[in-house]
């Protein structure tokens, strides 16, 4: 975890996502503190963790077993946009609900950044 903490400091990252953290959600707060982040959330199965500091205004719009979608703004930029952090299922047929949700956000009139 020390290498990630150093990377966050060097790059001055305001938001970090972790896919498949290989630990249960009870460690999320410890990781948040270690990364010097102010807030954190995870999806229902704990495969996606999202952490951010006070420079970011983050409103979680939707969270399920394959994605977290948030409305984001940063103190240095007044533009609001969406991000979707994705951790898709391996089997194609199990990704269908994810594609449906991604299409929903793709058709909105707002900046949107899907991240895998």
mmCIF file of N, CA and C in Angstrom:
data_model
loop_
_atom_site.group_PDB
_atom_site.id
_atom_site.type_symbol
_atom_site.label_atom_id
_atom_site.label_comp_id
_atom_site.label_asym_id
_atom_site.label_seq_id
_atom_site.Cartn_x
_atom_site.Cartn_y
_atom_site.Cartn_z
ATOM 1 N N UNK A 1 0.819 -1.190 0.000
ATOM 2 C CA UNK A 1 0.000 0.000 0.000
ATOM 3 C C UNK A 1 0.868 1.260 0.000
ATOM 4 N N UNK A 2 2.089 1.160 0.489
ATOM 5 C CA UNK A 2 2.989 2.300 0.537
ATOM 6 C C UNK A 2 3.317 2.870 -0.826
ATOM 7 N N UNK A 3 3.465 1.999 -1.821
ATOM 8 C CA UNK A 3 3.765 2.467 -3.178
ATOM 9 C C UNK A 3 2.610 3.275 -3.745
ATOM 10 N N UNK A 4 1.390 2.818 -3.499
ATOM 11 C CA UNK A 4 0.221 3.551 -3.989
ATOM 12 C C UNK A 4 0.106 4.892 -3.274
ATOM 13 N N UNK A 5 0.322 4.907 -1.972
ATOM 14 C CA UNK A 5 0.274 6.149 -1.202
ATOM 15 C C UNK A 5 1.288 7.152 -1.744
ATOM 16 N N UNK A 6 2.494 6.698 -2.027
ATOM 17 C CA UNK A 6 3.519 7.582 -2.601
ATOM 18 C C UNK A 6 3.114 8.102 -3.970
ATOM 19 N N UNK A 7 2.534 7.246 -4.795
ATOM 20 C CA UNK A 7 2.083 7.657 -6.117
ATOM 21 C C UNK A 7 0.998 8.728 -6.012
ATOM 22 N N UNK A 8 0.070 8.551 -5.092
ATOM 23 C CA UNK A 8 -0.996 9.537 -4.881
ATOM 24 C C UNK A 8 -0.398 10.889 -4.502
ATOM 25 N N UNK A 9 0.586 10.883 -3.612
ATOM 26 C CA UNK A 9 1.225 12.134 -3.184
ATOM 27 C C UNK A 9 2.026 12.772 -4.313
ATOM 28 N N UNK A 10 2.823 11.984 -5.020
ATOM 29 C CA UNK A 10 3.662 12.516 -6.096
ATOM 30 C C UNK A 10 2.808 13.114 -7.211
ATOM 31 N N UNK A 11 1.755 12.409 -7.597
ATOM 32 C CA UNK A 11 0.894 12.855 -8.694
ATOM 33 C C UNK A 11 -0.197 13.823 -8.234
ATOM 34 N N UNK A 12 -0.294 14.052 -6.932
ATOM 35 C CA UNK A 12 -1.308 14.937 -6.344
ATOM 36 C C UNK A 12 -2.715 14.551 -6.809
ATOM 37 N N UNK A 13 -3.029 13.274 -6.667
ATOM 38 C CA UNK A 13 -4.316 12.756 -7.111
ATOM 39 C C UNK A 13 -5.417 13.139 -6.126
ATOM 40 N N UNK A 14 -6.535 13.573 -6.668
ATOM 41 C CA UNK A 14 -7.690 13.939 -5.852
ATOM 42 C C UNK A 14 -8.684 12.797 -5.723
ATOM 43 N N UNK A 15 -8.589 11.825 -6.633
ATOM 44 C CA UNK A 15 -9.520 10.697 -6.638
ATOM 45 C C UNK A 15 -8.784 9.454 -7.113
ATOM 46 N N UNK A 16 -9.108 8.329 -6.491
ATOM 47 C CA UNK A 16 -8.473 7.056 -6.827
ATOM 48 C C UNK A 16 -9.544 5.980 -6.835
ATOM 49 N N UNK A 17 -9.459 5.074 -7.804
ATOM 50 C CA UNK A 17 -10.323 3.892 -7.774
ATOM 51 C C UNK A 17 -9.440 2.651 -7.690
ATOM 52 N N UNK A 18 -9.935 1.679 -6.967
ATOM 53 C CA UNK A 18 -9.245 0.397 -6.822
ATOM 54 C C UNK A 18 -10.213 -0.681 -7.279
ATOM 55 N N UNK A 19 -9.768 -1.503 -8.221
ATOM 56 C CA UNK A 19 -10.580 -2.614 -8.693
ATOM 57 C C UNK A 19 -10.058 -3.897 -8.082
ATOM 58 N N UNK A 20 -10.967 -4.697 -7.590
ATOM 59 C CA UNK A 20 -10.657 -5.975 -6.949
ATOM 60 C C UNK A 20 -9.576 -5.808 -5.870
ATOM 61 N N UNK A 21 -9.908 -5.140 -4.772
ATOM 62 C CA UNK A 21 -8.915 -4.857 -3.730
ATOM 63 C C UNK A 21 -8.412 -6.081 -2.973
ATOM 64 N N UNK A 22 -9.014 -7.233 -3.172
ATOM 65 C CA UNK A 22 -8.589 -8.484 -2.532
ATOM 66 C C UNK A 22 -8.637 -8.412 -1.003
ATOM 67 N N UNK A 23 -9.563 -7.651 -0.493
ATOM 68 C CA UNK A 23 -9.840 -7.595 0.939
ATOM 69 C C UNK A 23 -11.307 -7.215 1.093
ATOM 70 N N UNK A 24 -11.853 -7.411 2.274
ATOM 71 C CA UNK A 24 -13.271 -7.094 2.438
ATOM 72 C C UNK A 24 -13.461 -5.606 2.721
ATOM 73 N N UNK A 25 -14.712 -5.170 2.630
ATOM 74 C CA UNK A 25 -15.050 -3.757 2.746
ATOM 75 C C UNK A 25 -14.728 -3.157 4.106
ATOM 76 N N UNK A 26 -14.508 -3.978 5.116
ATOM 77 C CA UNK A 26 -14.209 -3.452 6.449
ATOM 78 C C UNK A 26 -12.875 -2.695 6.472
ATOM 79 N N UNK A 27 -12.037 -2.886 5.462
ATOM 80 C CA UNK A 27 -10.744 -2.206 5.393
ATOM 81 C C UNK A 27 -10.798 -0.887 4.619
ATOM 82 N N UNK A 28 -11.952 -0.561 4.065
ATOM 83 C CA UNK A 28 -12.073 0.635 3.229
ATOM 84 C C UNK A 28 -11.677 1.903 3.987
ATOM 85 N N UNK A 29 -12.152 2.065 5.201
ATOM 86 C CA UNK A 29 -11.839 3.273 5.963
ATOM 87 C C UNK A 29 -10.341 3.363 6.273
ATOM 88 N N UNK A 30 -9.725 2.240 6.595
ATOM 89 C CA UNK A 30 -8.278 2.222 6.848
ATOM 90 C C UNK A 30 -7.504 2.644 5.596
ATOM 91 N N UNK A 31 -7.909 2.130 4.454
ATOM 92 C CA UNK A 31 -7.255 2.487 3.196
ATOM 93 C C UNK A 31 -7.482 3.969 2.894
ATOM 94 N N UNK A 32 -8.693 4.454 3.119
ATOM 95 C CA UNK A 32 -8.996 5.872 2.895
ATOM 96 C C UNK A 32 -8.052 6.761 3.699
ATOM 97 N N UNK A 33 -7.880 6.434 4.965
ATOM 98 C CA UNK A 33 -6.990 7.211 5.835
ATOM 99 C C UNK A 33 -5.540 7.095 5.361
ATOM 100 N N UNK A 34 -5.108 5.899 5.003
ATOM 101 C CA UNK A 34 -3.736 5.682 4.519
ATOM 102 C C UNK A 34 -3.442 6.486 3.256
ATOM 103 N N UNK A 35 -4.446 6.630 2.401
ATOM 104 C CA UNK A 35 -4.288 7.369 1.152
ATOM 105 C C UNK A 35 -4.516 8.872 1.327
ATOM 106 N N UNK A 36 -4.791 9.309 2.561
ATOM 107 C CA UNK A 36 -5.070 10.728 2.856
ATOM 108 C C UNK A 36 -6.269 11.240 2.055
ATOM 109 N N UNK A 37 -7.288 10.419 1.957
ATOM 110 C CA UNK A 37 -8.519 10.801 1.284
ATOM 111 C C UNK A 37 -9.585 11.104 2.336
ATOM 112 N N UNK A 38 -10.549 11.935 1.974
ATOM 113 C CA UNK A 38 -11.572 12.362 2.922
ATOM 114 C C UNK A 38 -12.827 11.504 2.885
ATOM 115 N N UNK A 39 -13.138 10.946 1.730
ATOM 116 C CA UNK A 39 -14.355 10.150 1.589
ATOM 117 C C UNK A 39 -14.071 8.921 0.741
ATOM 118 N N UNK A 40 -14.953 7.934 0.884
ATOM 119 C CA UNK A 40 -14.791 6.694 0.119
ATOM 120 C C UNK A 40 -16.135 5.993 0.006
ATOM 121 N N UNK A 41 -16.252 5.193 -1.023
ATOM 122 C CA UNK A 41 -17.418 4.338 -1.195
ATOM 123 C C UNK A 41 -16.967 3.081 -1.932
ATOM 124 N N UNK A 42 -17.794 2.066 -1.871
ATOM 125 C CA UNK A 42 -17.528 0.845 -2.633
ATOM 126 C C UNK A 42 -18.854 0.315 -3.153
ATOM 127 N N UNK A 43 -18.768 -0.525 -4.171
ATOM 128 C CA UNK A 43 -19.998 -1.122 -4.680
ATOM 129 C C UNK A 43 -20.407 -2.291 -3.785
ATOM 130 N N UNK A 44 -21.569 -2.860 -4.071
ATOM 131 C CA UNK A 44 -22.179 -3.847 -3.170
ATOM 132 C C UNK A 44 -21.368 -5.121 -2.991
ATOM 133 N N UNK A 45 -20.603 -5.527 -3.991
ATOM 134 C CA UNK A 45 -19.805 -6.749 -3.823
ATOM 135 C C UNK A 45 -18.346 -6.456 -3.461
ATOM 136 N N UNK A 46 -18.010 -5.176 -3.262
ATOM 137 C CA UNK A 46 -16.674 -4.801 -2.814
ATOM 138 C C UNK A 46 -15.578 -4.916 -3.854
ATOM 139 N N UNK A 47 -15.944 -5.055 -5.126
ATOM 140 C CA UNK A 47 -14.939 -5.188 -6.190
ATOM 141 C C UNK A 47 -14.445 -3.836 -6.701
ATOM 142 N N UNK A 48 -15.199 -2.767 -6.414
ATOM 143 C CA UNK A 48 -14.820 -1.425 -6.843
ATOM 144 C C UNK A 48 -14.798 -0.522 -5.618
ATOM 145 N N UNK A 49 -13.655 0.096 -5.370
ATOM 146 C CA UNK A 49 -13.527 1.093 -4.309
ATOM 147 C C UNK A 49 -13.217 2.433 -4.966
ATOM 148 N N UNK A 50 -13.852 3.473 -4.476
ATOM 149 C CA UNK A 50 -13.633 4.820 -4.973
ATOM 150 C C UNK A 50 -13.343 5.723 -3.784
ATOM 151 N N UNK A 51 -12.222 6.439 -3.836
ATOM 152 C CA UNK A 51 -11.789 7.296 -2.731
ATOM 153 C C UNK A 51 -11.468 8.682 -3.285
ATOM 154 N N UNK A 52 -11.810 9.750 -2.535
ATOM 155 C CA UNK A 52 -11.537 11.098 -3.007
ATOM 156 C C UNK A 52 -11.280 12.042 -1.841
ATOM 157 N N UNK A 53 -10.618 13.162 -2.164
ATOM 158 C CA UNK A 53 -10.315 14.139 -1.123
ATOM 159 C C UNK A 53 -11.273 15.325 -1.206
ATOM 160 N N UNK A 54 -11.041 16.324 -0.370
ATOM 161 C CA UNK A 54 -11.962 17.453 -0.259
ATOM 162 C C UNK A 54 -11.975 18.351 -1.493
ATOM 163 N N UNK A 55 -11.033 18.175 -2.404
ATOM 164 C CA UNK A 55 -11.031 18.954 -3.640
ATOM 165 C C UNK A 55 -12.113 18.493 -4.610
ATOM 166 N N UNK A 56 -12.664 17.334 -4.369
ATOM 167 C CA UNK A 56 -13.648 16.731 -5.267
ATOM 168 C C UNK A 56 -15.021 16.718 -4.604
ATOM 169 N N UNK A 57 -16.004 17.132 -5.368
ATOM 170 C CA UNK A 57 -17.398 16.970 -4.965
ATOM 171 C C UNK A 57 -17.907 15.762 -5.743
ATOM 172 N N UNK A 58 -18.295 14.721 -5.035
ATOM 173 C CA UNK A 58 -18.683 13.463 -5.670
ATOM 174 C C UNK A 58 -20.048 13.031 -5.154
ATOM 175 N N UNK A 59 -20.974 12.857 -6.078
ATOM 176 C CA UNK A 59 -22.310 12.372 -5.739
ATOM 177 C C UNK A 59 -22.512 11.039 -6.464
ATOM 178 N N UNK A 60 -22.645 9.967 -5.703
ATOM 179 C CA UNK A 60 -22.860 8.649 -6.302
ATOM 180 C C UNK A 60 -24.283 8.601 -6.849
ATOM 181 N N UNK A 61 -24.400 8.383 -8.152
ATOM 182 C CA UNK A 61 -25.705 8.288 -8.799
ATOM 183 C C UNK A 61 -26.215 6.860 -8.833
ATOM 184 N N UNK A 62 -25.285 5.928 -8.993
ATOM 185 C CA UNK A 62 -25.678 4.524 -9.120
ATOM 186 C C UNK A 62 -24.492 3.635 -8.776
ATOM 187 N N UNK A 63 -24.788 2.549 -8.114
ATOM 188 C CA UNK A 63 -23.752 1.584 -7.761
ATOM 189 C C UNK A 63 -24.369 0.194 -7.820
ATOM 190 N N UNK A 64 -23.714 -0.701 -8.548
ATOM 191 C CA UNK A 64 -24.163 -2.092 -8.568
ATOM 192 C C UNK A 64 -22.942 -2.999 -8.645
ATOM 193 N N UNK A 65 -23.144 -4.274 -8.905
ATOM 194 C CA UNK A 65 -22.029 -5.221 -8.824
ATOM 195 C C UNK A 65 -20.987 -5.060 -9.928
ATOM 196 N N UNK A 66 -21.264 -4.233 -10.969
ATOM 197 C CA UNK A 66 -20.298 -4.069 -12.051
ATOM 198 C C UNK A 66 -19.843 -2.629 -12.279
ATOM 199 N N UNK A 67 -20.417 -1.666 -11.570
ATOM 200 C CA UNK A 67 -20.040 -0.279 -11.820
ATOM 201 C C UNK A 67 -20.464 0.643 -10.690
ATOM 202 N N UNK A 68 -19.769 1.777 -10.618
ATOM 203 C CA UNK A 68 -20.178 2.907 -9.787
ATOM 204 C C UNK A 68 -20.174 4.121 -10.702
ATOM 205 N N UNK A 69 -21.286 4.835 -10.763
ATOM 206 C CA UNK A 69 -21.377 6.053 -11.557
ATOM 207 C C UNK A 69 -21.573 7.232 -10.620
ATOM 208 N N UNK A 70 -20.765 8.268 -10.840
ATOM 209 C CA UNK A 70 -20.789 9.449 -9.972
ATOM 210 C C UNK A 70 -20.841 10.724 -10.801
ATOM 211 N N UNK A 71 -21.455 11.737 -10.209
ATOM 212 C CA UNK A 71 -21.383 13.089 -10.737
ATOM 213 C C UNK A 71 -20.240 13.776 -10.001
ATOM 214 N N UNK A 72 -19.310 14.346 -10.750
ATOM 215 C CA UNK A 72 -18.057 14.853 -10.193
ATOM 216 C C UNK A 72 -17.858 16.320 -10.563
ATOM 217 N N UNK A 73 -17.305 17.063 -9.628
ATOM 218 C CA UNK A 73 -16.752 18.384 -9.933
ATOM 219 C C UNK A 73 -15.510 18.564 -9.069
ATOM 220 N N UNK A 74 -14.615 19.413 -9.535
ATOM 221 C CA UNK A 74 -13.350 19.665 -8.833
ATOM 222 C C UNK A 74 -13.271 21.153 -8.509
ATOM 223 N N UNK A 75 -12.660 21.482 -7.392
ATOM 224 C CA UNK A 75 -12.596 22.884 -6.961
ATOM 225 C C UNK A 75 -11.911 23.784 -7.986
ATOM 226 N N UNK A 76 -11.013 23.243 -8.789
ATOM 227 C CA UNK A 76 -10.294 24.051 -9.775
ATOM 228 C C UNK A 76 -11.039 24.189 -11.098
ATOM 229 N N UNK A 77 -12.173 23.490 -11.245
ATOM 230 C CA UNK A 77 -12.905 23.504 -12.506
ATOM 231 C C UNK A 77 -14.398 23.405 -12.208
ATOM 232 N N UNK A 78 -15.178 24.400 -12.591
ATOM 233 C CA UNK A 78 -16.603 24.393 -12.257
ATOM 234 C C UNK A 78 -17.450 23.423 -13.084
ATOM 235 N N UNK A 79 -16.861 22.781 -14.073
ATOM 236 C CA UNK A 79 -17.625 21.872 -14.935
ATOM 237 C C UNK A 79 -17.968 20.596 -14.172
ATOM 238 N N UNK A 80 -19.216 20.195 -14.266
ATOM 239 C CA UNK A 80 -19.669 18.938 -13.679
ATOM 240 C C UNK A 80 -19.682 17.877 -14.771
ATOM 241 N N UNK A 81 -19.251 16.687 -14.415
ATOM 242 C CA UNK A 81 -19.230 15.591 -15.376
ATOM 243 C C UNK A 81 -19.500 14.282 -14.647
ATOM 244 N N UNK A 82 -19.676 13.235 -15.419
ATOM 245 C CA UNK A 82 -19.925 11.903 -14.868
ATOM 246 C C UNK A 82 -18.702 11.028 -15.072
ATOM 247 N N UNK A 83 -18.472 10.148 -14.109
ATOM 248 C CA UNK A 83 -17.515 9.069 -14.306
ATOM 249 C C UNK A 83 -18.228 7.764 -13.964
ATOM 250 N N UNK A 84 -17.880 6.732 -14.673
ATOM 251 C CA UNK A 84 -18.355 5.389 -14.361
ATOM 252 C C UNK A 84 -17.129 4.500 -14.247
ATOM 253 N N UNK A 85 -16.894 3.983 -13.056
ATOM 254 C CA UNK A 85 -15.799 3.043 -12.834
ATOM 255 C C UNK A 85 -16.389 1.652 -13.004
ATOM 256 N N UNK A 86 -15.809 0.877 -13.922
ATOM 257 C CA UNK A 86 -16.383 -0.402 -14.336
ATOM 258 C C UNK A 86 -15.461 -1.555 -13.957
ATOM 259 N N UNK A 87 -16.055 -2.589 -13.409
ATOM 260 C CA UNK A 87 -15.374 -3.872 -13.201
ATOM 261 C C UNK A 87 -16.335 -4.945 -13.719
ATOM 262 N N UNK A 88 -16.249 -5.253 -15.035
ATOM 263 C CA UNK A 88 -17.254 -6.120 -15.658
ATOM 264 C C UNK A 88 -17.103 -7.593 -15.284
ATOM 265 N N UNK A 89 -18.212 -8.289 -15.390
ATOM 266 C CA UNK A 89 -18.222 -9.740 -15.209
ATOM 267 C C UNK A 89 -17.443 -10.391 -16.356
ATOM 268 N N UNK A 90 -16.902 -11.553 -16.108
ATOM 269 C CA UNK A 90 -16.121 -12.265 -17.128
ATOM 270 C C UNK A 90 -17.004 -12.840 -18.228
ATOM 271 N N UNK A 91 -18.162 -13.365 -17.851
ATOM 272 C CA UNK A 91 -19.046 -14.001 -18.827
ATOM 273 C C UNK A 91 -19.871 -12.948 -19.556
ATOM 274 N N UNK A 92 -19.879 -13.075 -20.875
ATOM 275 C CA UNK A 92 -20.539 -12.091 -21.728
ATOM 276 C C UNK A 92 -22.007 -11.886 -21.363
ATOM 277 N N UNK A 93 -22.732 -12.961 -21.127
ATOM 278 C CA UNK A 93 -24.159 -12.836 -20.837
ATOM 279 C C UNK A 93 -24.420 -12.103 -19.516
ATOM 280 N N UNK A 94 -23.462 -12.124 -18.600
ATOM 281 C CA UNK A 94 -23.624 -11.421 -17.322
ATOM 282 C C UNK A 94 -23.307 -9.929 -17.438
ATOM 283 N N UNK A 95 -22.715 -9.532 -18.571
ATOM 284 C CA UNK A 95 -22.409 -8.112 -18.786
ATOM 285 C C UNK A 95 -23.568 -7.342 -19.406
ATOM 286 N N UNK A 96 -24.622 -8.017 -19.834
ATOM 287 C CA UNK A 96 -25.747 -7.347 -20.483
ATOM 288 C C UNK A 96 -26.334 -6.227 -19.630
ATOM 289 N N UNK A 97 -26.597 -6.440 -18.337
ATOM 290 C CA UNK A 97 -27.117 -5.323 -17.526
ATOM 291 C C UNK A 97 -26.146 -4.137 -17.462
ATOM 292 N N UNK A 98 -24.859 -4.420 -17.462
ATOM 293 C CA UNK A 98 -23.867 -3.343 -17.454
ATOM 294 C C UNK A 98 -23.971 -2.519 -18.733
ATOM 295 N N UNK A 99 -24.043 -3.183 -19.883
ATOM 296 C CA UNK A 99 -24.164 -2.463 -21.153
ATOM 297 C C UNK A 99 -25.418 -1.598 -21.175
ATOM 298 N N UNK A 100 -26.507 -2.111 -20.635
ATOM 299 C CA UNK A 100 -27.746 -1.326 -20.580
ATOM 300 C C UNK A 100 -27.541 -0.040 -19.790
ATOM 301 N N UNK A 101 -26.863 -0.132 -18.661
ATOM 302 C CA UNK A 101 -26.615 1.050 -17.825
ATOM 303 C C UNK A 101 -25.643 2.011 -18.512
ATOM 304 N N UNK A 102 -24.621 1.473 -19.168
ATOM 305 C CA UNK A 102 -23.670 2.334 -19.873
ATOM 306 C C UNK A 102 -24.351 3.092 -21.012
ATOM 307 N N UNK A 103 -25.232 2.428 -21.730
ATOM 308 C CA UNK A 103 -25.983 3.105 -22.794
ATOM 309 C C UNK A 103 -26.851 4.219 -22.229
ATOM 310 N N UNK A 104 -27.410 4.003 -21.057
ATOM 311 C CA UNK A 104 -28.216 5.032 -20.395
ATOM 312 C C UNK A 104 -27.389 6.304 -20.185
ATOM 313 N N UNK A 105 -26.172 6.165 -19.688
ATOM 314 C CA UNK A 105 -25.331 7.335 -19.432
ATOM 315 C C UNK A 105 -24.739 7.910 -20.710
ATOM 316 N N UNK A 106 -24.490 7.067 -21.698
ATOM 317 C CA UNK A 106 -23.930 7.542 -22.965
ATOM 318 C C UNK A 106 -24.899 8.465 -23.696
ATOM 319 N N UNK A 107 -26.179 8.294 -23.466
ATOM 320 C CA UNK A 107 -27.196 9.081 -24.156
ATOM 321 C C UNK A 107 -27.581 10.357 -23.412
ATOM 322 N N UNK A 108 -26.897 10.674 -22.337
ATOM 323 C CA UNK A 108 -27.185 11.900 -21.589
ATOM 324 C C UNK A 108 -26.366 13.055 -22.151
ATOM 325 N N UNK A 109 -26.859 14.246 -21.940
ATOM 326 C CA UNK A 109 -26.195 15.443 -22.456
ATOM 327 C C UNK A 109 -25.274 16.047 -21.390
ATOM 328 N N UNK A 110 -24.238 15.282 -21.019
ATOM 329 C CA UNK A 110 -23.267 15.715 -20.023
ATOM 330 C C UNK A 110 -21.945 15.005 -20.322
ATOM 331 N N UNK A 111 -20.838 15.641 -19.995
ATOM 332 C CA UNK A 111 -19.543 14.982 -20.169
ATOM 333 C C UNK A 111 -19.510 13.709 -19.341
ATOM 334 N N UNK A 112 -18.962 12.642 -19.919
ATOM 335 C CA UNK A 112 -18.982 11.342 -19.241
ATOM 336 C C UNK A 112 -17.700 10.592 -19.554
ATOM 337 N N UNK A 113 -17.105 10.013 -18.540
ATOM 338 C CA UNK A 113 -15.864 9.261 -18.698
ATOM 339 C C UNK A 113 -16.011 7.874 -18.077
ATOM 340 N N UNK A 114 -16.184 6.830 -18.895
ATOM 341 C CA UNK A 114 -16.166 5.466 -18.354
ATOM 342 C C UNK A 114 -14.722 5.015 -18.138
ATOM 343 N N UNK A 115 -14.456 4.386 -17.013
ATOM 344 C CA UNK A 115 -13.100 3.970 -16.639
ATOM 345 C C UNK A 115 -13.107 2.494 -16.296
ATOM 346 N N UNK A 116 -12.175 1.756 -16.854
ATOM 347 C CA UNK A 116 -12.023 0.345 -16.495
ATOM 348 C C UNK A 116 -10.641 0.129 -15.950
#
